Structure formats: C-alpha cells, structure tokens
C-alpha cells in the first residue's frame, strides 16, 4: 500500500502504544490490499513483510492467519458482508474492502470479542481509509454481529 496514494502513514512508522495484534492487523491490511490490487501470492507478501521495519514487533502468527485466511475464504467473506452494503462489493474503496474482509474473517473465525474486532477495524479505517470510511466499516460490521456472533449479542444485552 502506497502511503502517498492513501495519505496514510505506513504501519512501519513508529506510533507509540500499538499492540502486537494491532501491528498484525496493519500489516495484514497492507497484505490484503496488495493481494486485492495485484493478486500477489500471499507467500510473496509474507516474504516482503518479513523485511518490513517493525514487523518483528507484530504478532506474526496472527498476521499470517488474517492474510491467508482472507485469501482462502475470500468468496464466503464477501458473501457474508455483501447483504449489508449499499453498493456492489467491487465499488468499495480497496482499503475499506480489505478492512471489511479482515473484520469479517475475525468475526467468523476468531474468539476476539466482536466489540474489539469492530473497534480495530474502525481504527484501521481511520488510519488508512477515506475521511468517513470508518463510519461505513463500523455500520457494516455491526450489522453482521447478530448473525455471526448471536451468543455475544445476547450475552451483551444481559450484562
């Protein structure tokens, strides 16, 4: 992802207080973006990530899970969020599309609490996406929670 193209900072730049998982999501976002735009093999994306500044501070296993999981489950991930968007999937900005893919993957395949998944996706959108893209990402992922994590929604209402 070209920082000049999006106006966003590279995840390799130091910004204090980022957890290893946050860094993993940032690197995964770069990888998914590259995969979407150029169809680069995820293994080649991994090789480039290994050379990136601060990649050693990321949770590398989580990064690989996200990148490779999105690539492997791409059609089903898009099918999961497509009913919740107001346009064709291919009309989304590539950054927002990549963030939605990562967020959907996390909601479907990890035990990360849904509120954390959504918050992390919103933070990615604020850092790398368009000016109001974070609102769109938040709305789409939030609509998916009842179908993907109904047990958390019920639990959250009873808390």
XYZ file of C-alpha atoms in Angstrom, residues 2-157:
156
model
C 1.497 3.263 -1.084
C 1.273 5.883 1.656
C 1.279 8.629 -0.969
C -1.791 7.096 -2.604
C -3.911 6.960 0.567
C -2.376 9.769 2.565
C -1.954 7.287 5.418
C 1.085 6.509 7.471
C 2.855 3.230 6.914
C 2.489 0.730 9.741
C 6.280 0.563 9.755
C 6.397 4.117 11.116
C 6.574 4.289 14.874
C 3.413 5.367 16.566
C 3.542 4.678 20.264
C 1.287 2.339 22.145
C 0.381 -0.095 19.387
C -0.028 -3.685 20.487
C 1.447 -6.610 18.590
C -2.057 -7.532 17.418
C -2.746 -4.003 16.170
C 0.509 -4.124 14.202
C -0.529 -7.513 12.824
C -3.795 -6.064 11.572
C -1.952 -3.156 9.951
C 0.440 -5.478 8.137
C -2.454 -7.778 7.201
C -4.289 -4.760 5.786
C -1.287 -3.941 3.627
C -1.096 -7.557 2.504
C -4.798 -7.923 1.735
C -4.736 -4.607 -0.136
C -1.782 -5.810 -2.220
C -3.472 -9.161 -2.789
C -6.695 -7.451 -3.955
C -4.941 -4.972 -6.212
C -2.234 -7.090 -7.818
C -3.203 -10.686 -6.999
C 0.237 -11.211 -5.490
C 0.653 -14.628 -3.929
C 0.251 -14.432 -0.115
C 3.591 -16.226 0.305
C 5.333 -13.423 -1.628
C 3.505 -10.862 0.512
C 4.786 -12.685 3.612
C 8.341 -12.550 2.303
C 8.095 -8.781 1.850
C 6.514 -8.328 5.287
C 9.411 -10.159 6.920
C 11.698 -7.436 5.594
C 9.497 -4.543 6.769
C 10.542 -2.315 9.616
C 8.782 -3.242 12.889
C 7.340 -6.497 11.533
C 9.247 -8.231 14.304
C 7.037 -6.313 16.784
C 3.852 -7.713 15.241
C 2.138 -10.954 16.227
C 3.383 -12.708 13.121
C 1.200 -15.802 13.525
C -1.914 -13.623 13.787
C -0.839 -11.598 10.738
C -0.460 -14.805 8.719
C -3.814 -16.112 9.961
C -5.526 -12.925 8.788
C -3.800 -12.634 5.411
C -4.002 -16.288 4.454
C -7.469 -16.715 5.961
C -8.819 -13.821 3.893
C -7.211 -15.199 0.736
C -8.535 -18.717 1.357
C -12.061 -17.679 2.383
C -12.425 -14.670 0.088
C -15.709 -15.638 -1.659
C -17.503 -16.583 1.562
C -16.254 -13.478 3.371
C -17.568 -11.200 0.647
C -20.841 -13.129 0.594
C -21.158 -12.519 4.350
C -20.875 -8.738 4.211
C -22.393 -8.099 0.755
C -26.028 -8.047 2.017
C -25.085 -5.279 4.444
C -23.598 -2.820 1.962
C -25.369 -0.287 -0.221
C -23.377 -0.886 -3.408
C -21.571 -3.580 -5.325
C -18.622 -5.070 -3.467
C -16.322 -4.047 -6.308
C -17.442 -0.412 -5.876
C -15.981 -0.208 -2.375
C -12.659 1.529 -1.950
C -9.893 -1.094 -1.894
C -8.940 -0.078 1.657
C -12.467 -0.378 3.015
C -12.920 -3.641 1.157
C -9.723 -5.033 2.700
C -10.774 -3.862 6.178
C -14.211 -5.459 5.776
C -12.584 -8.703 4.661
C -10.301 -8.735 7.705
C -13.100 -7.782 10.095
C -15.440 -10.388 8.650
C -12.720 -13.028 8.856
C -12.145 -12.179 12.516
C -15.854 -12.265 13.333
C -16.232 -15.652 11.648
C -13.018 -17.363 12.748
C -11.581 -15.955 15.957
C -12.632 -15.648 19.579
C -11.738 -11.965 19.685
C -14.760 -10.185 21.205
C -16.861 -8.588 18.476
C -16.537 -5.134 20.016
C -12.752 -5.427 19.771
C -12.980 -6.635 16.154
C -15.164 -3.674 15.213
C -13.031 -1.176 17.132
C -9.848 -2.434 15.488
C -11.457 -2.257 12.039
C -12.614 1.296 12.754
C -9.097 2.258 13.843
C -7.660 0.796 10.621
C -10.209 2.767 8.609
C -9.381 5.974 10.480
C -5.661 5.480 9.861
C -5.704 4.211 6.284
C -9.136 4.856 4.774
C -11.088 7.813 3.499
C -12.352 10.551 5.788
C -15.675 8.877 6.690
C -14.794 5.303 5.758
C -14.620 4.323 9.411
C -18.348 5.043 9.806
C -19.163 2.783 6.885
C -16.936 -0.039 8.175
C -18.462 0.288 11.643
C -22.014 0.124 10.288
C -21.411 -2.894 8.067
C -19.596 -4.959 10.698
C -22.130 -4.013 13.357
C -24.968 -5.337 11.153
C -23.149 -8.671 10.820
C -22.749 -9.327 14.534
C -26.249 -10.722 15.204
C -25.824 -13.386 12.518
C -22.153 -14.231 13.149
C -21.996 -13.804 16.924
C -25.560 -14.128 18.272
C -24.270 -15.564 21.553
C -22.268 -12.393 22.209
C -25.199 -10.115 21.406
C -27.483 -11.966 23.848
C -24.735 -12.051 26.467
C -24.090 -8.321 25.972
C -27.770 -7.462 26.452
